[in-house]
GROMACS .gro file of C-alpha atoms in nm:
model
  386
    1UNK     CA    1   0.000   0.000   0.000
    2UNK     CA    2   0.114   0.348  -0.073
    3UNK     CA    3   0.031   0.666   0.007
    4UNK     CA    4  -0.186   0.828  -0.395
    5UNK     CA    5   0.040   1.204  -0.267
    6UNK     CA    6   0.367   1.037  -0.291
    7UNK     CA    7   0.325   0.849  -0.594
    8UNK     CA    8   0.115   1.197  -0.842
    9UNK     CA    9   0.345   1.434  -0.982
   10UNK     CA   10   0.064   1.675  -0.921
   11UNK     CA   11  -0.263   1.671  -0.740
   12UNK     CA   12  -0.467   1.977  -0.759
   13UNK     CA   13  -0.800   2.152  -0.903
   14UNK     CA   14  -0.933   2.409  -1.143
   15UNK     CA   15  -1.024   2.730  -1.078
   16UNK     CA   16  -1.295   2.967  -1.214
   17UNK     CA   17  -1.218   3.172  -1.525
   18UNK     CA   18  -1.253   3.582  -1.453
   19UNK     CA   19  -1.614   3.675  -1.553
   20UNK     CA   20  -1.770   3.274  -1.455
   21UNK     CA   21  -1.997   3.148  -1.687
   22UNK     CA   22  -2.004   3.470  -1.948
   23UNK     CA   23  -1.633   3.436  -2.008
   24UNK     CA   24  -1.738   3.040  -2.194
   25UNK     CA   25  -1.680   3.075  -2.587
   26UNK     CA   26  -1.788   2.879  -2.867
   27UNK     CA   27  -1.415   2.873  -2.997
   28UNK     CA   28  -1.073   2.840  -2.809
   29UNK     CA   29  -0.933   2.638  -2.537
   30UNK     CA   30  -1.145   2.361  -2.379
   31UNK     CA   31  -1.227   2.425  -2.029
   32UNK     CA   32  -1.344   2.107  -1.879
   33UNK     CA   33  -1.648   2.039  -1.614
   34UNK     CA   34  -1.785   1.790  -1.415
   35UNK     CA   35  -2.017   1.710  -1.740
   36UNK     CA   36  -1.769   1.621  -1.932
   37UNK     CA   37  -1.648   1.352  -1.703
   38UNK     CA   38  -1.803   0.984  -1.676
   39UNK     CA   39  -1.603   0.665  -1.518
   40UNK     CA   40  -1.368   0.630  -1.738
   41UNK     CA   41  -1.515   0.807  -2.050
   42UNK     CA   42  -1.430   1.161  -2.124
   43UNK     CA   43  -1.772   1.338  -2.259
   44UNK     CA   44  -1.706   1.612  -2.508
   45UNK     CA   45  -2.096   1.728  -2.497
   46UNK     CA   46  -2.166   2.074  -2.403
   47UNK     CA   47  -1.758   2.134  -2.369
   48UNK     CA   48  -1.688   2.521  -2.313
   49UNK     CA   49  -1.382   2.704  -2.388
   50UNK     CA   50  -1.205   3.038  -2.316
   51UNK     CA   51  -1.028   3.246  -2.552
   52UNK     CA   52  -0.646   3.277  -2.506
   53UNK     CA   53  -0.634   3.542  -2.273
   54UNK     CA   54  -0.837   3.357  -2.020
   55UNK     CA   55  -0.700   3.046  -2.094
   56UNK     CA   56  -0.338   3.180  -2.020
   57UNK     CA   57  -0.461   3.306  -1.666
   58UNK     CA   58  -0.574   2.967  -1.597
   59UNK     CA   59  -0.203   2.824  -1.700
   60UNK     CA   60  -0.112   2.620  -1.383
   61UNK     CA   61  -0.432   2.396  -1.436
   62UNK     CA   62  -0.327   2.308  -1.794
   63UNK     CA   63  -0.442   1.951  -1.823
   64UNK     CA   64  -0.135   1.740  -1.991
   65UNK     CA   65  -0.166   1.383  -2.153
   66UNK     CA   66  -0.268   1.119  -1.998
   67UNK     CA   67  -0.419   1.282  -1.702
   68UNK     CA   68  -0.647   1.157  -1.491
   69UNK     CA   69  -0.957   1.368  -1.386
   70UNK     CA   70  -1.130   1.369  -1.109
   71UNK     CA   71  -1.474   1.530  -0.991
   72UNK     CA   72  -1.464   1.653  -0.639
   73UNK     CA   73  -1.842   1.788  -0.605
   74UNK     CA   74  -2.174   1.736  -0.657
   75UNK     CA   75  -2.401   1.426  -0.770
   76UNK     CA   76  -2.090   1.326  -1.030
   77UNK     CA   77  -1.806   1.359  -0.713
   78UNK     CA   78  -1.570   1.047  -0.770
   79UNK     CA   79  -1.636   1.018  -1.150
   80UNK     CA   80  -1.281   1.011  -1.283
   81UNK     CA   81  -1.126   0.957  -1.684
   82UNK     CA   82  -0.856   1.029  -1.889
   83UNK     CA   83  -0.858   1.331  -2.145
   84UNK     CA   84  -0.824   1.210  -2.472
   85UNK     CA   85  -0.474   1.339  -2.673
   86UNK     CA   86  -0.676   1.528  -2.947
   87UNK     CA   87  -0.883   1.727  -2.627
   88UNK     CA   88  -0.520   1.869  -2.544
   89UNK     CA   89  -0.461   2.123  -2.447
   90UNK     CA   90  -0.731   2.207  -2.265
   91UNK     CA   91  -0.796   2.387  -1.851
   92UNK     CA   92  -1.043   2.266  -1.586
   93UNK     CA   93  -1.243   2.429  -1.374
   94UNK     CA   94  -1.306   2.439  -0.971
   95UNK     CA   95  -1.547   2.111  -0.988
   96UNK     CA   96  -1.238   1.874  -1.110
   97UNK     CA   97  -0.895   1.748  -1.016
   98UNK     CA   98  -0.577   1.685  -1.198
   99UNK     CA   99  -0.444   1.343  -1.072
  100UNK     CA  100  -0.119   1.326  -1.277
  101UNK     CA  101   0.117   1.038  -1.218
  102UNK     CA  102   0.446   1.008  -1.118
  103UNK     CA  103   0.718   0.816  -1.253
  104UNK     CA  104   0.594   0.516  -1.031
  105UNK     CA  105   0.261   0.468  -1.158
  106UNK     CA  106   0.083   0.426  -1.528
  107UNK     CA  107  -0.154   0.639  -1.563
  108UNK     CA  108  -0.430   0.408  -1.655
  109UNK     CA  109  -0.378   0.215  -1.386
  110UNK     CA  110  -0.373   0.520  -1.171
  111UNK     CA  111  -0.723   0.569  -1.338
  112UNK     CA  112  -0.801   0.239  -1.228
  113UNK     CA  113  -0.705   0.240  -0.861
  114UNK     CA  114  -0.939   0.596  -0.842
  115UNK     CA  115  -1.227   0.357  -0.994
  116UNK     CA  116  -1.203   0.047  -0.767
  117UNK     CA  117  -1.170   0.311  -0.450
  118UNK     CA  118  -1.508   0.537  -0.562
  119UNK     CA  119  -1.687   0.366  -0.307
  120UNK     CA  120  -1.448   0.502  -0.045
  121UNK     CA  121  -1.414   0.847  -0.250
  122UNK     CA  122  -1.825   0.870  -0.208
  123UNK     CA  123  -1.813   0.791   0.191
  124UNK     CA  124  -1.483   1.028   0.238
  125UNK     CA  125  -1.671   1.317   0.023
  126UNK     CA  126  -2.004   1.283   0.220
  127UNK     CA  127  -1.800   1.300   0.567
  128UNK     CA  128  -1.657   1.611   0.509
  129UNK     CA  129  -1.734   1.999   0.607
  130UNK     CA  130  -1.907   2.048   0.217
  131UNK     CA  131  -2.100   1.778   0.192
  132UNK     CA  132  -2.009   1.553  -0.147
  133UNK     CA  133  -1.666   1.746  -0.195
  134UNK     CA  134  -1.332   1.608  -0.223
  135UNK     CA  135  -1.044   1.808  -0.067
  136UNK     CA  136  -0.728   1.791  -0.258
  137UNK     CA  137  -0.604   1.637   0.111
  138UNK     CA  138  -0.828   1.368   0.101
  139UNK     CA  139  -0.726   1.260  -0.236
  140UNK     CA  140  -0.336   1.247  -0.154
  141UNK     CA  141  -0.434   1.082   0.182
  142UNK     CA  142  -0.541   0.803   0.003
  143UNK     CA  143  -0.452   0.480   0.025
  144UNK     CA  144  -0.350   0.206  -0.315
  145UNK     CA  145  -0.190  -0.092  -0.380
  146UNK     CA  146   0.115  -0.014  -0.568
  147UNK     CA  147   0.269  -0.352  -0.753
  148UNK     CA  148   0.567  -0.330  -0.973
  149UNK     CA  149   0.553  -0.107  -1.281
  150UNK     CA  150   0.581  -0.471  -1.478
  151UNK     CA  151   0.231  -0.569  -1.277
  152UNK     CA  152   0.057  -0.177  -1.364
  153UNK     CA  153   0.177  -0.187  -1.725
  154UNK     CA  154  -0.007  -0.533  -1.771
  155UNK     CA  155  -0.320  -0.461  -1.535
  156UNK     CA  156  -0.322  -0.131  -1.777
  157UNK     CA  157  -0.325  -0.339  -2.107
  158UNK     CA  158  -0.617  -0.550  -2.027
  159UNK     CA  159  -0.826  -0.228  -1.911
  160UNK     CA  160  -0.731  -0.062  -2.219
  161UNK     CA  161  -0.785  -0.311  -2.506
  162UNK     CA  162  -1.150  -0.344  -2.341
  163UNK     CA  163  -1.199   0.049  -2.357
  164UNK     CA  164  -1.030   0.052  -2.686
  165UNK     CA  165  -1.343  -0.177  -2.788
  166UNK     CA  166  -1.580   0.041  -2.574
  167UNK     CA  167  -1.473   0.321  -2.800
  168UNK     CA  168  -1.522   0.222  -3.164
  169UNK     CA  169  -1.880   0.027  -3.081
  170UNK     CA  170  -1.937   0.444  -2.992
  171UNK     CA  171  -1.730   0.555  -3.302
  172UNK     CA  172  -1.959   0.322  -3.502
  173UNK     CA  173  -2.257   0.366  -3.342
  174UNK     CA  174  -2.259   0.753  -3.407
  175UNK     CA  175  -2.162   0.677  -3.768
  176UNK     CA  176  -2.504   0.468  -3.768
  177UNK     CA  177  -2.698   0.773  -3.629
  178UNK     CA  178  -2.564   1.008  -3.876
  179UNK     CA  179  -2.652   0.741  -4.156
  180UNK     CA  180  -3.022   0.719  -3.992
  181UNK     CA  181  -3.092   1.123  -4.011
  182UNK     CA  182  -2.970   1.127  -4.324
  183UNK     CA  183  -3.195   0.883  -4.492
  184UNK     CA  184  -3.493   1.076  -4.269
  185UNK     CA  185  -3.362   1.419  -4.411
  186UNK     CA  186  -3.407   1.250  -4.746
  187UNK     CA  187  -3.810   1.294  -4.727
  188UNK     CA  188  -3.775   1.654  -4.558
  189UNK     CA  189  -3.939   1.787  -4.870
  190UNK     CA  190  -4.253   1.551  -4.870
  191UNK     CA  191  -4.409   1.615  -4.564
  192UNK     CA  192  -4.759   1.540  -4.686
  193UNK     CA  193  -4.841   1.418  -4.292
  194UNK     CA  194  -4.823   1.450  -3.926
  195UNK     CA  195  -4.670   1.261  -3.641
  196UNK     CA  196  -4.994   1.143  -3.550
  197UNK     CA  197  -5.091   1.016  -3.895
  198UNK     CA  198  -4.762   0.741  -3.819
  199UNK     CA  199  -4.782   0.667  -3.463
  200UNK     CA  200  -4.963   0.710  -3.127
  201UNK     CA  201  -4.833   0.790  -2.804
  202UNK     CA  202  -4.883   0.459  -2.547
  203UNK     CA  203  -5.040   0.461  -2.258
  204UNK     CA  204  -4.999   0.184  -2.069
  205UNK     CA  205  -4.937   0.227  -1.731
  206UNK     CA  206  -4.903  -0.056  -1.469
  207UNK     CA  207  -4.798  -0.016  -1.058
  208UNK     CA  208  -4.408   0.086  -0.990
  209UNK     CA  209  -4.329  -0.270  -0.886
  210UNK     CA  210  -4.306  -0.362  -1.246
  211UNK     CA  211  -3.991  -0.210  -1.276
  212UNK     CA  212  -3.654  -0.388  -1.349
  213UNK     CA  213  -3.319  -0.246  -1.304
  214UNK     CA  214  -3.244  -0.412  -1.611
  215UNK     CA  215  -3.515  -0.242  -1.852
  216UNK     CA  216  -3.658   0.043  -1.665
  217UNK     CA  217  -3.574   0.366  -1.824
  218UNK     CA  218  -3.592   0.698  -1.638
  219UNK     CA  219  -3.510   1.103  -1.804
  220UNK     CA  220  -3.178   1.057  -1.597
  221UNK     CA  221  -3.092   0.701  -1.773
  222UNK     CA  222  -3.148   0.852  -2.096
  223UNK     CA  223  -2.814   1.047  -2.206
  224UNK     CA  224  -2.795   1.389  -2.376
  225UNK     CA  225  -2.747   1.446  -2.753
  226UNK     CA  226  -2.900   1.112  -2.869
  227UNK     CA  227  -2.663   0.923  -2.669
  228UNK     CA  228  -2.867   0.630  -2.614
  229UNK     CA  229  -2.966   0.486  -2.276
  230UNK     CA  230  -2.747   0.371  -1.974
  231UNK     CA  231  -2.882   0.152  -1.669
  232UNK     CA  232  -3.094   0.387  -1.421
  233UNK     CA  233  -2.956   0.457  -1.082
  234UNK     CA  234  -3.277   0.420  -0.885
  235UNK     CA  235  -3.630   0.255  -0.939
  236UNK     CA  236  -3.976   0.404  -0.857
  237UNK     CA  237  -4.115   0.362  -0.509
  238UNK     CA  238  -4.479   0.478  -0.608
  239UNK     CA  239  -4.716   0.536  -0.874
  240UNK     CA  240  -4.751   0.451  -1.191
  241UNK     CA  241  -4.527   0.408  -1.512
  242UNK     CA  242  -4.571   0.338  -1.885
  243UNK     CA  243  -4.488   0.021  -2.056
  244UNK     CA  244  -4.303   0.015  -2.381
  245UNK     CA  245  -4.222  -0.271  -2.622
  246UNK     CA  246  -3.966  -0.374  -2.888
  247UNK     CA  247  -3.965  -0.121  -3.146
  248UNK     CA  248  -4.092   0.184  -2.940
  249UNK     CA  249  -3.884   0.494  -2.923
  250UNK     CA  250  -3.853   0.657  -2.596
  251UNK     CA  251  -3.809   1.038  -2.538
  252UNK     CA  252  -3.739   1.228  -2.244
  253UNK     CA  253  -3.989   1.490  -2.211
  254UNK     CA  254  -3.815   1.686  -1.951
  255UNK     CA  255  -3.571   1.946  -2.105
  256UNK     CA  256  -3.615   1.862  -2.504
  257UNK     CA  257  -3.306   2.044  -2.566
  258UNK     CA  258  -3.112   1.737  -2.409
  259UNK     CA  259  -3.212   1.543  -2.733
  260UNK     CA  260  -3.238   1.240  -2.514
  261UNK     CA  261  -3.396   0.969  -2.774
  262UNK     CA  262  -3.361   0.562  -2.705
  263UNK     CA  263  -3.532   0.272  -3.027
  264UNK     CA  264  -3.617   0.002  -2.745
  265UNK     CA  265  -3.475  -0.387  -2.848
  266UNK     CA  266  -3.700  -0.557  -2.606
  267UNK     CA  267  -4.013  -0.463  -2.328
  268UNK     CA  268  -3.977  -0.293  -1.992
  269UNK     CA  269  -4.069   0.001  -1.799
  270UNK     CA  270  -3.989   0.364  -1.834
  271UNK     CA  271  -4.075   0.674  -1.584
  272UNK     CA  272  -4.399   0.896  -1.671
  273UNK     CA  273  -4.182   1.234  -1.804
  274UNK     CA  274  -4.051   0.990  -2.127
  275UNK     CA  275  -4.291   0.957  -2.379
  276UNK     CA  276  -4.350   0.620  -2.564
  277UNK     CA  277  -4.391   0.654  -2.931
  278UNK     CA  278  -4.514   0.347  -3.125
  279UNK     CA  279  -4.569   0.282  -3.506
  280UNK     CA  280  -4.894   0.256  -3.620
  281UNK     CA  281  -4.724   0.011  -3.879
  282UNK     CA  282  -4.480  -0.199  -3.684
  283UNK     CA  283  -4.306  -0.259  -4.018
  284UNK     CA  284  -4.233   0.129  -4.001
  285UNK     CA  285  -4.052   0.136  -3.706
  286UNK     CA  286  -3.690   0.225  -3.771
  287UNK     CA  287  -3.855   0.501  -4.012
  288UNK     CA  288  -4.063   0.644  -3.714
  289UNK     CA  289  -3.703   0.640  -3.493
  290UNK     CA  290  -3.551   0.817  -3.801
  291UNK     CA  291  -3.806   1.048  -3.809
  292UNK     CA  292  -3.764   1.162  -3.428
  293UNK     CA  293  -3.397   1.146  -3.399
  294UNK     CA  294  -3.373   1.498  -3.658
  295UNK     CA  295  -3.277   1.794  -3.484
  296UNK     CA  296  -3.560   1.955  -3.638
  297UNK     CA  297  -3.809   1.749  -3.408
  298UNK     CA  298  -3.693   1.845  -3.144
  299UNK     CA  299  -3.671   2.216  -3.207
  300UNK     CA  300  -4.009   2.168  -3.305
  301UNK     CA  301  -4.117   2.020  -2.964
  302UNK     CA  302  -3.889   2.368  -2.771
  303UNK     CA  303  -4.094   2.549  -2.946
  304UNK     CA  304  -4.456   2.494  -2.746
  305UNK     CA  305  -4.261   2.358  -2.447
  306UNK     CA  306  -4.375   2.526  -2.129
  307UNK     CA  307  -4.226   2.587  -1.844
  308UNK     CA  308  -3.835   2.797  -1.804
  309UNK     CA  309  -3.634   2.624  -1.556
  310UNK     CA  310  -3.722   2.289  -1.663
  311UNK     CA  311  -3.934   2.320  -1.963
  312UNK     CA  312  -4.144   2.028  -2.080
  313UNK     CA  313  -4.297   1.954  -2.420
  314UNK     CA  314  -4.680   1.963  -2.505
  315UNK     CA  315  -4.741   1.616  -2.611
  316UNK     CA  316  -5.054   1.717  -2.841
  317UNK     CA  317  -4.864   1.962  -3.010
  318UNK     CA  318  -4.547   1.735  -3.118
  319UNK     CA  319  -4.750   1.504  -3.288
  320UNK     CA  320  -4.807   1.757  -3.503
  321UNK     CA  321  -4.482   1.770  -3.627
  322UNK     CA  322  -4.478   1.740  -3.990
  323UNK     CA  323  -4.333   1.410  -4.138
  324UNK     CA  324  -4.367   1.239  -4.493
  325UNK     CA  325  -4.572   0.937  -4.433
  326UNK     CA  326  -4.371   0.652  -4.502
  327UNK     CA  327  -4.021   0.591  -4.690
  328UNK     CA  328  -3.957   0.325  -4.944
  329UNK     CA  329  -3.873  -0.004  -4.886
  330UNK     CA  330  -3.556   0.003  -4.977
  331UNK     CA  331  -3.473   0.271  -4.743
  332UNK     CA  332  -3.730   0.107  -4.416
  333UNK     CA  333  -3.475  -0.254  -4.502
  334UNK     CA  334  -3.158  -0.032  -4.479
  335UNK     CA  335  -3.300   0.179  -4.153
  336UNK     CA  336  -3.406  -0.139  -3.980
  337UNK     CA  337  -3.084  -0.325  -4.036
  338UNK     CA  338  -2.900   0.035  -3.888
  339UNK     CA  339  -3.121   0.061  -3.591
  340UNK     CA  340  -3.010  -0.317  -3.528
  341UNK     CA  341  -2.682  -0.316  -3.574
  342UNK     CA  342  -2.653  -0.026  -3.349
  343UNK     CA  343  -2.876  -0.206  -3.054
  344UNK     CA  344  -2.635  -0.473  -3.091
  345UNK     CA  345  -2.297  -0.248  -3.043
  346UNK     CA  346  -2.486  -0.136  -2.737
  347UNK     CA  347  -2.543  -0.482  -2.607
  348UNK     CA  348  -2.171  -0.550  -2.644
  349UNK     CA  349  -2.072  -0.227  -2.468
  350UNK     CA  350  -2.278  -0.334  -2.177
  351UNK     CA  351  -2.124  -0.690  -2.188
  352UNK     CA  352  -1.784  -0.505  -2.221
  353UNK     CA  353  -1.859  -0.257  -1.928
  354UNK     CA  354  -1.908  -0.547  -1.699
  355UNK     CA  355  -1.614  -0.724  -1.783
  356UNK     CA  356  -1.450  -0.459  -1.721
  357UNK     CA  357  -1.610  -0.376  -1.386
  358UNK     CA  358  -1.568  -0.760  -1.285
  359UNK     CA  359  -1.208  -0.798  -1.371
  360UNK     CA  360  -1.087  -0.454  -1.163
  361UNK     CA  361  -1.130  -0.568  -0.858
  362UNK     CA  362  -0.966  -0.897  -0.920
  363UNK     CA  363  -0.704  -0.792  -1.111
  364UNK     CA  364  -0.625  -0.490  -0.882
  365UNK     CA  365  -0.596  -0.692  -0.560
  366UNK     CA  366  -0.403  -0.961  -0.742
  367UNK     CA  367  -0.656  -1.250  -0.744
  368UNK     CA  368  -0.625  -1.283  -1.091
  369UNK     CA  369  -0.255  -1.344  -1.257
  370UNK     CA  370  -0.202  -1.063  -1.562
  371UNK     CA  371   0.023  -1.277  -1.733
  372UNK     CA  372  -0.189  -1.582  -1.807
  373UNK     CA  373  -0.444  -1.335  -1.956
  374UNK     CA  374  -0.450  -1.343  -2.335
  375UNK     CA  375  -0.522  -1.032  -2.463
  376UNK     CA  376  -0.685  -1.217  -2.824
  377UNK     CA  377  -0.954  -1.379  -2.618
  378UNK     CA  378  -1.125  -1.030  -2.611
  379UNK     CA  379  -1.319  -1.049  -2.922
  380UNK     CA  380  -1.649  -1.032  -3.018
  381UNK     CA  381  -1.700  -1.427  -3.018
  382UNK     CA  382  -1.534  -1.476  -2.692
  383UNK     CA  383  -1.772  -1.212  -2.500
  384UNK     CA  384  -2.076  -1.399  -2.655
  385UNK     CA  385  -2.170  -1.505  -2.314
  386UNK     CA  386  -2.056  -1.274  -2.097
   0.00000   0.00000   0.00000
């Protein structure tokens, strides 16, 4: 065990540019925020940056590769990645900590020891004087196995070629949603009907204590900017929710601007603020998802959302939304085999994710011997049954 202080070249956080918020450009430097960081995923959505002046002021938190950064407040405290190269060079602000490694340690496996500790990071942050706040004291106070740099270098290749993977199922998968809008876009200038002519809004609602942490999708599990859907941190406790099917699209109705838009692959449950579209025409699906996933949608929706702090959309007045009523069939084949193709990346990513989150803790305490692990057998066939 060793000391994280003694083994980090530097250990420190951001600060706030002059001005706060009003000083963010669209151009410039990248300043990075707790958003932008997810366990072991940097998030460029919603990135802000700071033109060079600012960013010069803000010199001695100049993020360097490989990097590891930490959130020390709020709901996201403990969350902790490394900044890709082509992010670099880039500032962070007060919410996050450079953790940058010393001679002793590889960085990924630095990243690595922060991720199989979070559930000591989350008890240490909610014991302090600001409640869910790391101190940069509590961070160097902590404690981590330290093998030889032989043992970190190997730990680090097995968590990397499984990220590695992580990343181009995403790289594809976005690839797939561009291909999607674009065949929708196709049919922009035929809009001879409404959203209501192709689909219905569902409205079947059974007790709470249908849900499953496996299929129940909430506005939080749903990710920003289309990014699909991750596994919801809490279920219901009361009420009622809606029950979707295979084929359904699911939309967060809280905050349209999020763009937070799921095609469901099989049945569950999903919270009352996201709306449940369904094809009139099961066959027209994928088209309906196409349809919905176009920026233009959900402008449409901001504009007769109500409400300012948290605006919602009127649900009679998107399905007016103007939409050519169906596509041909050569497009609905080529949408449907998309749509698929991307619901089975995701499946693999999930498979992937728990790998991953199975084989830290055994690899980091040294239960399971790096060298007998063969880096080949993590392939697509091999994670079959994962």
């Amino acid at each position: 065990m060793t000391r994280l202080g003694d083994v980090c070249e530097k250990i420190g956080s951001g600060a706030t540019p002059r001005g706060g918020k009003e000083a963010y450009k669209d151009a410039g430097i990248p300043i990075i925020r707790s958003q932008n960081i997810h366990d072991w995923v940097f998030q460029p959505d919603g990135l802000a940056f700071l033109d060079d002046e600012q960013a010069e002021s803000l010199s001695n938190v100049e993020v360097r590769s490989n990097d590891v950064l930490l959130n020390i407040t709020g709901d996201s405290v403990a969350r902790a990645c490394i900044v890709p190269s082509e992010r670099i060079p880039a500032r962070v602000n007060q919410h996050v900590a450079i953790v940058r490694a010393g001679k002793e340690i590889n960085p990924t496996y630095l990243l690595a020891s922060l991720q199989s500790k979070k559930t000591m990071l989350l008890s240490i942050a909610s014991s302090g004087a600001t409640r869910n706040a790391l101190t940069k004291r509590m961070i160097e106070n902590l404690d981590i196995d330290l093998p030889s740099r032989e043992i970190q270098d190997s730990i680090a290749q097995v968590l990397d070629s499984i990220q590695y993977k992580i990343t181009l199922n995403n790289r594809l998968n976005d690839y797939l949603a561009n291909l999607c809008e674009t065949i929708a876009s196709r049919y922009c200038n035929d809009r001879n009907s409404r959203l209501r002519d192709i689909c219905y809004q569902v409205a079947d609602h059974v007790d709470y204590d249908n849900a499953n942490q496996e299929t129940y999708v909430s506005t939080e599990s749903l990710m920003q900017n289309k990014g699909g859907r991750q596994l919801a941190s809490s279920l219901p406790t009361t009420g009622k929710i809606t029950r979707y099917k295979a084929g359904d699209t699911l939309i967060s109705n809280i905050r349209p601007y999020f763009k937070k838009i799921w095609y469901a692959p099989f049945e569950g449950t999903c919270s009352g603020d996201v709306i449940v579209f369904r094809a009139n025409d099961p066959s027209n699906a994928p088209y309906l998802h196409a349809c919905l996933r176009q920026d233009s949608f959900f402008d449409y929706v901001m504009q007769g959302a109500k409400g300012t702090k948290m605006p919602r959309g009127d649900k009679k007045q998107m399905m007016e939304f103007k939409v050519a009523s169906s596509c041909s069939a050569e497009d609905l084949i080529l949408l449907d085999s998309v749509i698929k193709q991307r619901s089975d990346n995701d499946s693999e990513i999930t498979k992937l994710q728990k790998l991953r989150d199975t084989l830290l803790p055994k690899l980091m305490s040294g239960e399971i011997d790096v060298s007998k692990i063969d880096l080949t057998q993590l392939t697509n066939n091999h994670l079959a049954d994962c």
